[in-house]
Coordinates of C-alpha atoms in Angstrom, one line a residue:
Chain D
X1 CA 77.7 -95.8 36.7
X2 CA 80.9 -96.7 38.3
X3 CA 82.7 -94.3 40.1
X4 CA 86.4 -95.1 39.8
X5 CA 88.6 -93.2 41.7
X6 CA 90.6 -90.0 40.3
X7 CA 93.5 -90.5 43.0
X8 CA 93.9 -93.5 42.5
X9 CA 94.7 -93.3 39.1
X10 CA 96.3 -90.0 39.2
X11 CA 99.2 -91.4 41.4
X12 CA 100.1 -93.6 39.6
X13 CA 99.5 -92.8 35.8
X14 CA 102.7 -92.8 34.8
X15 CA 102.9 -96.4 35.2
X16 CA 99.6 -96.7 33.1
X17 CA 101.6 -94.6 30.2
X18 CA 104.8 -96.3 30.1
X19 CA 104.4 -99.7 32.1
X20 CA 107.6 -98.8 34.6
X21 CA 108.4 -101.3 36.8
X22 CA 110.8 -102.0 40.2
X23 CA 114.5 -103.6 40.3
X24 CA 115.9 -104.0 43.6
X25 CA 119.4 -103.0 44.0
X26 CA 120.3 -105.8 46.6
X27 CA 119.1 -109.2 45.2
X28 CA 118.1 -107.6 41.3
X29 CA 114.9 -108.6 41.2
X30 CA 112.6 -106.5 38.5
X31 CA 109.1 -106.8 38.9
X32 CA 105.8 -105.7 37.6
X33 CA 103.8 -103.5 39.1
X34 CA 106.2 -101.9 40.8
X35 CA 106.0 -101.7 44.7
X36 CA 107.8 -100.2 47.9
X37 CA 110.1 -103.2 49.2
X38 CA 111.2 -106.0 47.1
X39 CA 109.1 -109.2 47.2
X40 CA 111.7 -111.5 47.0
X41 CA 114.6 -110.0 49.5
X42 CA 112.5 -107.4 51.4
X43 CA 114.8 -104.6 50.3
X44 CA 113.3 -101.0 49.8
X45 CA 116.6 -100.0 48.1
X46 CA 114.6 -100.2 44.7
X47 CA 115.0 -98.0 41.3
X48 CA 112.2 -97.6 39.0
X49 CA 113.1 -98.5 35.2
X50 CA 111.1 -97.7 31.7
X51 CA 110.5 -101.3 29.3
X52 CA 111.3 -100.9 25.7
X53 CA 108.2 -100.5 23.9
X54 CA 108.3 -103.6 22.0
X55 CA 108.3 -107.4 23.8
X56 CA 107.8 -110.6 22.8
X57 CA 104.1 -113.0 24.0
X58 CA 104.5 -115.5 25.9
X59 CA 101.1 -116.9 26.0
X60 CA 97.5 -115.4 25.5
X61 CA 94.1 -116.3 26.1
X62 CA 90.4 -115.3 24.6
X63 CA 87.9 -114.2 27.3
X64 CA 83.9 -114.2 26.3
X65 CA 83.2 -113.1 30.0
X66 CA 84.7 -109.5 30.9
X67 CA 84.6 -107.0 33.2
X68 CA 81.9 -104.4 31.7
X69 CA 84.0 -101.9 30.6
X70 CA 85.2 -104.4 28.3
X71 CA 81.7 -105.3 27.1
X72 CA 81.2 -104.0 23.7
X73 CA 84.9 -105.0 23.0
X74 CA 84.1 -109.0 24.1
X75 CA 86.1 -111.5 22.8
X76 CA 89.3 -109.9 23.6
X77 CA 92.8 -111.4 24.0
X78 CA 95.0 -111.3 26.9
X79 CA 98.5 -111.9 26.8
X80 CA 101.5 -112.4 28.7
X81 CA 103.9 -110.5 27.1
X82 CA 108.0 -110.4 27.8
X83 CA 109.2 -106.9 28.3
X84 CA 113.0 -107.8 29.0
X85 CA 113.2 -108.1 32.9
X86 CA 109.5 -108.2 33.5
X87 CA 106.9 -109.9 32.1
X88 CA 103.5 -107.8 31.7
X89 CA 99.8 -108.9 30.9
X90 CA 97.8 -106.8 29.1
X91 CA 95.1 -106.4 26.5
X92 CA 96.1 -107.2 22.7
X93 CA 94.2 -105.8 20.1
X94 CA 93.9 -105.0 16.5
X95 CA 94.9 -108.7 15.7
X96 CA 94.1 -109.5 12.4
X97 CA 94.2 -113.1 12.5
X98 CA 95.0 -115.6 15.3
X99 CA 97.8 -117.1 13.6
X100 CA 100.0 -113.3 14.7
X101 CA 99.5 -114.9 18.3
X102 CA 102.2 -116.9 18.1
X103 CA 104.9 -117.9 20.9
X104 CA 107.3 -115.3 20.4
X105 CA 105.3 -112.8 18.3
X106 CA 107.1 -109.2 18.2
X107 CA 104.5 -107.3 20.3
X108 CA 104.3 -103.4 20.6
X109 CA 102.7 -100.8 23.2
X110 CA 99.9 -98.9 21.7
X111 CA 98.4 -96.1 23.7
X112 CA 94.3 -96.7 24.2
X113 CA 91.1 -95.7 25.7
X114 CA 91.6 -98.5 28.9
X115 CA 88.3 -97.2 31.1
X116 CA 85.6 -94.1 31.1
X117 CA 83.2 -93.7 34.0
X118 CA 80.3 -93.5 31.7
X119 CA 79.6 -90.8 29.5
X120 CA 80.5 -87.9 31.6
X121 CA 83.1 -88.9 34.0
X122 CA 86.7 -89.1 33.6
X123 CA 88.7 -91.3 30.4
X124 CA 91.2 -93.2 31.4
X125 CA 94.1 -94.3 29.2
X126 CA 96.6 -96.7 29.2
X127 CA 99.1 -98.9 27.5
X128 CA 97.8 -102.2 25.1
X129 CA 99.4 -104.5 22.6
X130 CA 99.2 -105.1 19.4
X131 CA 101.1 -107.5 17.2
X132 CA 104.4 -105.8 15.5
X133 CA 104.9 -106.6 11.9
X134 CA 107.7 -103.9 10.7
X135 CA 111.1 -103.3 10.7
X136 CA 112.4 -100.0 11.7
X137 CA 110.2 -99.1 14.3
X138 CA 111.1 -97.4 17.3
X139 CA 112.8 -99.3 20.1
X140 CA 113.6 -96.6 22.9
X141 CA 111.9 -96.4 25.9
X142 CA 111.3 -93.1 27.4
Chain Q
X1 CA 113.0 -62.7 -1.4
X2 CA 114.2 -61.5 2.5
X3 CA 115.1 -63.9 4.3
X4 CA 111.8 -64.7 6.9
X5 CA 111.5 -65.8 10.2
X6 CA 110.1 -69.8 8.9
X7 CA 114.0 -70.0 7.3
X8 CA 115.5 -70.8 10.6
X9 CA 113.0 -73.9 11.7
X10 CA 112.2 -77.1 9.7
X11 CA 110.4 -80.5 10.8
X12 CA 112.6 -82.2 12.8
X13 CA 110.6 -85.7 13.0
X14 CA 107.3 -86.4 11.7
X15 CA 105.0 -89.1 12.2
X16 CA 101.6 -90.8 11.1
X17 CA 98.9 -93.1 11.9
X18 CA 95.5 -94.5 11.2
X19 CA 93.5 -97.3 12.4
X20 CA 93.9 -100.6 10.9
X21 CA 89.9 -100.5 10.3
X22 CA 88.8 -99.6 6.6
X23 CA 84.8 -99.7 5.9
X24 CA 84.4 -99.8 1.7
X25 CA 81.8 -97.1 0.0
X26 CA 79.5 -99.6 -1.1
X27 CA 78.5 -100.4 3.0
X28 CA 77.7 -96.9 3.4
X29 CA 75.7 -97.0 0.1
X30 CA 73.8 -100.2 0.7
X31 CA 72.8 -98.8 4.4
X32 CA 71.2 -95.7 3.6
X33 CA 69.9 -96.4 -0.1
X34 CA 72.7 -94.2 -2.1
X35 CA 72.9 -95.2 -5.5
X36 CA 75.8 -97.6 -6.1
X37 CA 79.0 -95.5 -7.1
X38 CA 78.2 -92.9 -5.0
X39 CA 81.5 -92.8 -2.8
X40 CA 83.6 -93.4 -5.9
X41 CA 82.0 -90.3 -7.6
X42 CA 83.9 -88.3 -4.6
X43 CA 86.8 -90.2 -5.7
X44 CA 86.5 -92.5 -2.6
X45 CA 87.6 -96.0 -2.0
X46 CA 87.6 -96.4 1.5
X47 CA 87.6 -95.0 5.1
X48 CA 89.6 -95.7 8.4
X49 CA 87.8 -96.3 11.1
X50 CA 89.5 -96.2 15.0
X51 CA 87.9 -99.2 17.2
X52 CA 86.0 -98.5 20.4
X53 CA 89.1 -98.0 22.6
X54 CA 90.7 -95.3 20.4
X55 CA 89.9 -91.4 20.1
X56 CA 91.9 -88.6 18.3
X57 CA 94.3 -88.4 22.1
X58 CA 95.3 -92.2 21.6
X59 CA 96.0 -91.4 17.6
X60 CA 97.2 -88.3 17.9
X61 CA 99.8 -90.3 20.8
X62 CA 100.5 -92.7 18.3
X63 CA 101.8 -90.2 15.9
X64 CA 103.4 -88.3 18.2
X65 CA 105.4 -91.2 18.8
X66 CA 106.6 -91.8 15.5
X67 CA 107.3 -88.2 14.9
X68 CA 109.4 -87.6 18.1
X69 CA 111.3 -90.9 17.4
X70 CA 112.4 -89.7 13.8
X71 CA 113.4 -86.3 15.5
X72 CA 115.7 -88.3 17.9
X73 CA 115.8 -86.0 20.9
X74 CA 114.7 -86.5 24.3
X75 CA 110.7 -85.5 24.4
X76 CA 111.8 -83.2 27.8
X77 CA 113.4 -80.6 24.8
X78 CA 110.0 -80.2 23.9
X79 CA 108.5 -76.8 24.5
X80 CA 105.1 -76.6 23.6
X81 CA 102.6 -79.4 22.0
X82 CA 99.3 -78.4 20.2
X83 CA 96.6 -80.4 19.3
X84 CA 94.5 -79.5 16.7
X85 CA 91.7 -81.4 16.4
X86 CA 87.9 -81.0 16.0
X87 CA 87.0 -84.7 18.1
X88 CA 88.2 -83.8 21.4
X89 CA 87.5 -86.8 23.8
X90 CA 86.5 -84.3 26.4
X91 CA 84.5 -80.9 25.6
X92 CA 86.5 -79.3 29.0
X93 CA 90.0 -80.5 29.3
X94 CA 92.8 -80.4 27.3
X95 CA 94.2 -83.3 25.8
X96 CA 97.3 -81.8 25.1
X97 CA 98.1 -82.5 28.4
X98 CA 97.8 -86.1 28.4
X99 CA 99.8 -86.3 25.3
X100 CA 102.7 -84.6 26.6
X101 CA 102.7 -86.6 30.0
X102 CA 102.1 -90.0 28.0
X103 CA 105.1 -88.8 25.5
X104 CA 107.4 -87.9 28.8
X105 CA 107.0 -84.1 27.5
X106 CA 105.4 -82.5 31.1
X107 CA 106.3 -80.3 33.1
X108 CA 108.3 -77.8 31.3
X109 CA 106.1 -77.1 28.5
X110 CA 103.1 -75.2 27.1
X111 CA 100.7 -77.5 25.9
X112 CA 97.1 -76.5 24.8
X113 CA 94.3 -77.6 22.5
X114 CA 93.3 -75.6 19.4
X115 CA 90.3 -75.9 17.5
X116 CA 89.8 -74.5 13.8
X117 CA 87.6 -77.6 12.0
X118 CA 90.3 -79.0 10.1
X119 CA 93.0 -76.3 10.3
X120 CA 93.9 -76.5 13.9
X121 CA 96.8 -78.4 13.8
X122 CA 98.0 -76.3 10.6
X123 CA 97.5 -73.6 13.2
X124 CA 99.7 -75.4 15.9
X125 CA 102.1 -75.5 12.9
X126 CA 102.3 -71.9 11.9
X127 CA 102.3 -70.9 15.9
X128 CA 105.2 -73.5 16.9
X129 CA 107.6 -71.8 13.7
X130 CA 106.9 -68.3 15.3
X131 CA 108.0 -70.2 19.1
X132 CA 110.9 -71.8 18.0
X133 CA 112.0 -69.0 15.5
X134 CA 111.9 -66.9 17.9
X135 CA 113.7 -68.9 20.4
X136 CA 111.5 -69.0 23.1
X137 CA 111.4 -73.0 22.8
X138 CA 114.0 -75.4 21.4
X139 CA 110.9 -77.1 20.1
X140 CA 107.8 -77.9 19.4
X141 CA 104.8 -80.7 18.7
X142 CA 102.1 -79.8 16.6
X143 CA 99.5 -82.8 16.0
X144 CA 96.5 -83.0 14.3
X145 CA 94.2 -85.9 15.1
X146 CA 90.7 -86.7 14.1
X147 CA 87.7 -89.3 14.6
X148 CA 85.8 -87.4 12.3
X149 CA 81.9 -87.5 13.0
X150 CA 79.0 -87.8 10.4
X151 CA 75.1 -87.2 10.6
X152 CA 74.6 -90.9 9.9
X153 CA 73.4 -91.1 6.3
X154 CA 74.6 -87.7 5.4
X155 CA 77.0 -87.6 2.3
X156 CA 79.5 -86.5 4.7
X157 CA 79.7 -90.2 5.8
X158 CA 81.6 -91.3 2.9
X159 CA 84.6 -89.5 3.7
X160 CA 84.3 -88.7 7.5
X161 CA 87.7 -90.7 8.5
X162 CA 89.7 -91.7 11.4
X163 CA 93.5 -90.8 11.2
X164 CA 96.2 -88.6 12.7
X165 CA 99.4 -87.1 12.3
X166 CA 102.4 -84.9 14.0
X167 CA 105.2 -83.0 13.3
X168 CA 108.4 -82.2 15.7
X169 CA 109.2 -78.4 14.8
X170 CA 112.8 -77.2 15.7
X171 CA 116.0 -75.9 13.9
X172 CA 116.9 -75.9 10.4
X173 CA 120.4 -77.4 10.6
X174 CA 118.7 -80.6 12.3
X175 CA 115.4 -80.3 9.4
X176 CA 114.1 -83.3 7.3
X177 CA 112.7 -80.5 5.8
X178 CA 112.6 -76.8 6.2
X179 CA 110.3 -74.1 6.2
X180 CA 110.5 -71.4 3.3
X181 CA 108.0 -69.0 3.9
X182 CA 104.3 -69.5 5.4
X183 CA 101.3 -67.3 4.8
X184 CA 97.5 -67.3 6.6
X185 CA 94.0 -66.5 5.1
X186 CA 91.1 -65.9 7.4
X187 CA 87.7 -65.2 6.8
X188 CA 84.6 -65.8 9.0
X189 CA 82.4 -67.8 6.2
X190 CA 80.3 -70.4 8.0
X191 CA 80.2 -73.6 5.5
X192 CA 81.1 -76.2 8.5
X193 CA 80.1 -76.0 11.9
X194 CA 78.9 -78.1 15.1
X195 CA 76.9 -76.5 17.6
X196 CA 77.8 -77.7 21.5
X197 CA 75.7 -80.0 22.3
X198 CA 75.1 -81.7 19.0
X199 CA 76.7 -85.3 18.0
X200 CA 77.5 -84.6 14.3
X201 CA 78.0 -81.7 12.4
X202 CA 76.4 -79.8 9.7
X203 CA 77.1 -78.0 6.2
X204 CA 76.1 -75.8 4.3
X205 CA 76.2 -78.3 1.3
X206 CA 77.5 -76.3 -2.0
X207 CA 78.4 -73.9 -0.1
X208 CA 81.3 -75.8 1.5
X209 CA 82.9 -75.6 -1.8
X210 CA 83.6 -72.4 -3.9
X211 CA 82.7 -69.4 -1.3
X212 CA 85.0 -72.0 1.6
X213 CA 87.4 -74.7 0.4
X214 CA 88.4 -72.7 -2.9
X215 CA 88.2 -69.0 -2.2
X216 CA 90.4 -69.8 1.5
X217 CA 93.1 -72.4 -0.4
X218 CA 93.7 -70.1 -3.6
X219 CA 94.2 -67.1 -1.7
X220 CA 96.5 -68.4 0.8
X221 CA 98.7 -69.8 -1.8
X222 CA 98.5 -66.8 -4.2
X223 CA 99.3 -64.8 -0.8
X224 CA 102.3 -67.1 -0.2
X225 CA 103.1 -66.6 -4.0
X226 CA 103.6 -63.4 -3.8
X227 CA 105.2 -63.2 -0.9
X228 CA 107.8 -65.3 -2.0
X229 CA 108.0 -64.6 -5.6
X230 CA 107.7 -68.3 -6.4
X231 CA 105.8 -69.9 -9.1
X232 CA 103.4 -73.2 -9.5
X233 CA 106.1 -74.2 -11.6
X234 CA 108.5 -74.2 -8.8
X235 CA 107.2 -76.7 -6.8
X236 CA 107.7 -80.2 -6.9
X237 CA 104.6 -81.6 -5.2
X238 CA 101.2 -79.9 -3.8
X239 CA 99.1 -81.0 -0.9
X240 CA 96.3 -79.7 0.0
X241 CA 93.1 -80.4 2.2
X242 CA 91.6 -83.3 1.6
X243 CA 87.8 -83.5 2.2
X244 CA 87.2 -86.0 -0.5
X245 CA 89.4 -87.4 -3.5
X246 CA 88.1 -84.5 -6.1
X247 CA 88.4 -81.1 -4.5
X248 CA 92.2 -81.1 -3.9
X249 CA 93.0 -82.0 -8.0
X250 CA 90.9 -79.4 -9.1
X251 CA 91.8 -76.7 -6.9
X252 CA 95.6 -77.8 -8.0
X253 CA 94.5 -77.2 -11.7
X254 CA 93.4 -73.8 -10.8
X255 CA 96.4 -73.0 -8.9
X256 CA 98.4 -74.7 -11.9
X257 CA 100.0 -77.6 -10.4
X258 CA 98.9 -80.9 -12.2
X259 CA 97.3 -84.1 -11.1
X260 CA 101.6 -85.4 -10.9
X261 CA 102.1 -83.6 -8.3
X262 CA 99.1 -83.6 -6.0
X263 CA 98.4 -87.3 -5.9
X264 CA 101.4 -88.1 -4.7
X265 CA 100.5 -86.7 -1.2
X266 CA 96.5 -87.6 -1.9
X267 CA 95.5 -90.2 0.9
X268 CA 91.3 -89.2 1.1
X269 CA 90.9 -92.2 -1.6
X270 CA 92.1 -94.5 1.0
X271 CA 91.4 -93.3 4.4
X272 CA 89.3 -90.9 3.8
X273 CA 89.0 -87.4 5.3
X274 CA 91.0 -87.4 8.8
X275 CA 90.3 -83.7 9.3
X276 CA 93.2 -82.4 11.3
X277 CA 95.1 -85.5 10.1
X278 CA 94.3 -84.6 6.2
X279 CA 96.2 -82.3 4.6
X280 CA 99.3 -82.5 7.4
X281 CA 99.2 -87.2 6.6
X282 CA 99.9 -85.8 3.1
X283 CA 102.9 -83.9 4.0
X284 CA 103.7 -87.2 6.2
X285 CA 103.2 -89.4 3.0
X286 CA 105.5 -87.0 0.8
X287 CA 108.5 -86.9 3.3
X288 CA 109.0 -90.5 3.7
X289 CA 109.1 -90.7 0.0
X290 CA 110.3 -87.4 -1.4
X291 CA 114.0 -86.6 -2.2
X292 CA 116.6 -84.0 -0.9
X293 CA 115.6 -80.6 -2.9
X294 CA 112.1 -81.0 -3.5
X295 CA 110.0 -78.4 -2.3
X296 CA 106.5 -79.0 -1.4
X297 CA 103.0 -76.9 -1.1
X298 CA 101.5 -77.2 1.9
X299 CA 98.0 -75.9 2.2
X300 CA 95.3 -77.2 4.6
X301 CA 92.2 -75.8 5.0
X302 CA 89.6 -75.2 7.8
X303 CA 85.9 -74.9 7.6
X304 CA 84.4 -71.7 9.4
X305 CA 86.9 -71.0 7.1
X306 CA 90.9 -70.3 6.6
X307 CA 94.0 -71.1 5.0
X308 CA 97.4 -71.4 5.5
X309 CA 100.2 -72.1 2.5
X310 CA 103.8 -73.1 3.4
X311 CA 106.7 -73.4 1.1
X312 CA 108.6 -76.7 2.7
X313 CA 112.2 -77.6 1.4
X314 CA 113.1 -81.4 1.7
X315 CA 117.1 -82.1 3.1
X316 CA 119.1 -85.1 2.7
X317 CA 118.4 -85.7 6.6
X318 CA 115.0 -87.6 5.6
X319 CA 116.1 -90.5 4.5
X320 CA 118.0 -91.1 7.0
X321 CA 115.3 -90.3 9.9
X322 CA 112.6 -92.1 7.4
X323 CA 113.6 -96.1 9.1
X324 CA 113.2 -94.7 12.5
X325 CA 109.5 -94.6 12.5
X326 CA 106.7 -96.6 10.4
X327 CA 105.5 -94.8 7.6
X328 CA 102.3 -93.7 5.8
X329 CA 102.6 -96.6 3.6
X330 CA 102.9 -99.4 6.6
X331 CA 99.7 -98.2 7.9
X332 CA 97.7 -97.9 4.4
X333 CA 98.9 -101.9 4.0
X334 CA 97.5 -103.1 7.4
X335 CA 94.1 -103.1 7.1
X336 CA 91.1 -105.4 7.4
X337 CA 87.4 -104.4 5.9
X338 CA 84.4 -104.2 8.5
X339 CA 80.5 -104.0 8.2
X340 CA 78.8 -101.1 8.5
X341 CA 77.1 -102.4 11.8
X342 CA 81.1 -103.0 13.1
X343 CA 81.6 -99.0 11.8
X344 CA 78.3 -98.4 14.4
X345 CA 79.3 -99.9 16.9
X346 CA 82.6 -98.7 16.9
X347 CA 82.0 -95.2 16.6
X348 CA 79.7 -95.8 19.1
X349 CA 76.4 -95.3 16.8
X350 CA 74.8 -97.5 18.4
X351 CA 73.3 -96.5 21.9
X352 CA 72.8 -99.0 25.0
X353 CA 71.3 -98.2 28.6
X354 CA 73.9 -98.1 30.6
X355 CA 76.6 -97.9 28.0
X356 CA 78.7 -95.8 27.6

């Protein structure tokens, strides 16, 4: 059993919840995962921002080989999805049919199970996508 | 009737989901040698099934979601969120907690787990009316989320169901629907129950039915009856627990409302039983389609055993909150049929060394 660390993902959980990510106020840069100076200017002058909840893929890919706490899930898809300023990769799932995985398929956050540290350590949780097929669905951040 | 404390709150957004996985009756029949009809004799079609990265916490999120975007205020007025649910991920710590963090409720805010077999989130129900009626909160969440479990090959298997739903509680004059009167029945009659350690539950097989589900669900309803001074006749739609597709129309017929007006909020037939999820998904069902003025019965019903009945007024504000969230019916349509060995392995049947 793996022991991931608590802290770790403590610190920084509400980034696993709501995907916030960095803007610099000098140069404007947004970027994902956020971090303390800008990677582009240097600037620390940064504010943290909230996505909307729905985006748009860019690209995706199908992975047989996984890390192992993605082993009963195998194949899963990966996608590159637009988020408005940023551009986040994450786990897609409940896709129905490979033809939703289309360039510019309407994606939506979907809270899920992301790690566990075996049976009796710790769940962790975190955003996924799935494709969007409604009208009328929420589009506020938090 | 004098006017009651449940006059001044309504549901100020609600919300639903289930899993897009269905597994059909005749799976469950051909695995463990039922004979073929077996699940539609329980008026079942079908069950929802949540995939390996999903647990009552991530549906009960999920509907959460949907019910605090149809209430349209900022999650941070949120006082208090329950979580009624019998599937708890972890058996010591709440997952209340992670629901209000995830949903941008935390800090200021009570937020606890509650566990009455299927009546817990009824429970988080009746206690947020008495919070916000009060006016100790501006509002509440009260969600009720199951990944029901099942003694593999135990009748229960047909119905056992994966599903959730939530409800924003806060005042009337901002209501989809408000609250009339509400009344509890609560009796310690052991039909249901799952010890600490076990997987799966176990029941006491007839005995679930007319000394449990019955007895509890009449008397809370007569109690709210009288109480109220309303008749059967005065409602416009009945929902009640839903452990299979049978038990809710008969216990209507003895109550006197007719199959019209309890299949309108029956889901069981095509999810199956979500437990927390059941009764409260057929409320969800009838207020994205019912119109200003109806009134509805409410009346879940938890094993081990108790009842609650609400009288529930519909306003014109439904409609209009009814686009700002996906409804009961988007998630019944989007759905694909899996094996039983798929069902196994993602309910985690199946064991592996050094799985988890």
């Amino acid at each position: 059993m793996e022991r991931l660390s608590i802290s770790k993902f403590w610190r920084i959980r509400k980034l696993h919840y709501t995907l916030a990510y960095s803007k610099c106020k000098k140069c404007g840069y947004a970027f994902y995962p956020p971090k303390h100076v800008c990677p582009k200017c240097g600037s620390s002058d940064l504010e943290q921002r909230t996505p909307p909840r729905e985006g748009k893929l860019i690209s995706w890919t199908k992975l047989y080989e996984v890390p192992f706490y993605f082993e009963d899930q195998k194949p899963i898809y990966i996608g590159l999805i637009n988020l408005g300023e940023v551009n986040v990769m994450a786990q897609i799932v409940d896709v129905l049919s490979e033809d939703e995985l289309r360039e510019g398929a309407e994606m939506e956050m979907v809270f899920r199970r992301v790690k566990q540290d075996g049976t009796a350590g710790l769940i962790y949780y975190g955003m996924k996508f799935r494709p969007a097929h409604r009208s009328g669905s929420s589009k506020q951040g938090q | 009737m004098s006017v009651l404390p449940e006059s001044k709150v309504g549901i100020v957004g609600w919300g639903s989901y289930f899993p897009i996985y269905r597994l059909s009756m005749e799976e469950i029949e051909k695995e463990w040698g039922f004979p073929n009809g077996t699940g539609n004799g329980l008026g079942m079609k079908e069950k929802a099934v949540a995939y390996i990265d999903e647990d009552a916490t991530t549906m009960g999120y999920e509907a959460a979601r949907n019910a605090i975007a149809r209430s349209e205020i900022d999650p941070k007025k949120i006082g208090a969120v329950f979580f009624g649910t019998e599937s708890k991920p972890y058996a010591v710590k709440p997952s209340a907690t992670i629901l209000a963090e995830a949903l941008g409720i935390t800090p200021d805010t009570m937020a606890s787990d509650l566990e009455f077999a299927c009546r817990a989130g009824s429970e988080g129900m009746r206690a947020s009316i008495g919070l916000v009626s009060s006016g100790m909160i501006g509002y509440a969440l009260a969600v009720g989320s199951d990944t029901a479990q099942a003694n593999p090959g135990d009748i229960l298997e047909f119905t056992a169901s994966s599903g959730a739903s939530a409800f924003v509680i806060g005042p009337s004059r901002e209501a989809a629907a408000v609250f009339e009167a509400s009344y509890s029945y609560v009796t310690d009659t052991p039909d249901f129950w799952r010890r600490g350690l076990s997987p799966y539950p176990l029941h006491g097989e007839a005995f679930t039915g007319e000394p449990a589900y019955f007895d509890h669900i009449i008397n809370a309803v007569k109690g709210l009856l009288e109480k109220t001074g309303l008749r059967a006749s005065d409602f416009d739609y009945a929902v009640f627990h839903q452990p299979n597709g049978k038990f809710p129309l008969k216990v209507g017929e003895r109550l006197g409302f007719p199959k019209d007006k309890v299949i309108p909020g029956l889901l069981t037939p095509f999810v199956g039983n979500t437990y927390n999820g059941s009764a409260l998904s057929g409320l969800s069902n009838l207020l994205d389609i019912a119109k200003a003025g109806s009134r509805i019965l409410l009346a879940p019903f938890g094993s081990g055993a108790g009842s609650d009945a609400y009288s529930i007024i519909v306003t014109d504000k439904a409609e209009v909150k009814r686009s700002l969230a996906p409804t009961v019916s988007y998630y019944l349509k989007r759905k694909v049929n899996i094996t039983y060995s798929e069902y196994a392995k993602f309910r985690r049947l199946i064991k592996k060394i050094g799985g988890d």
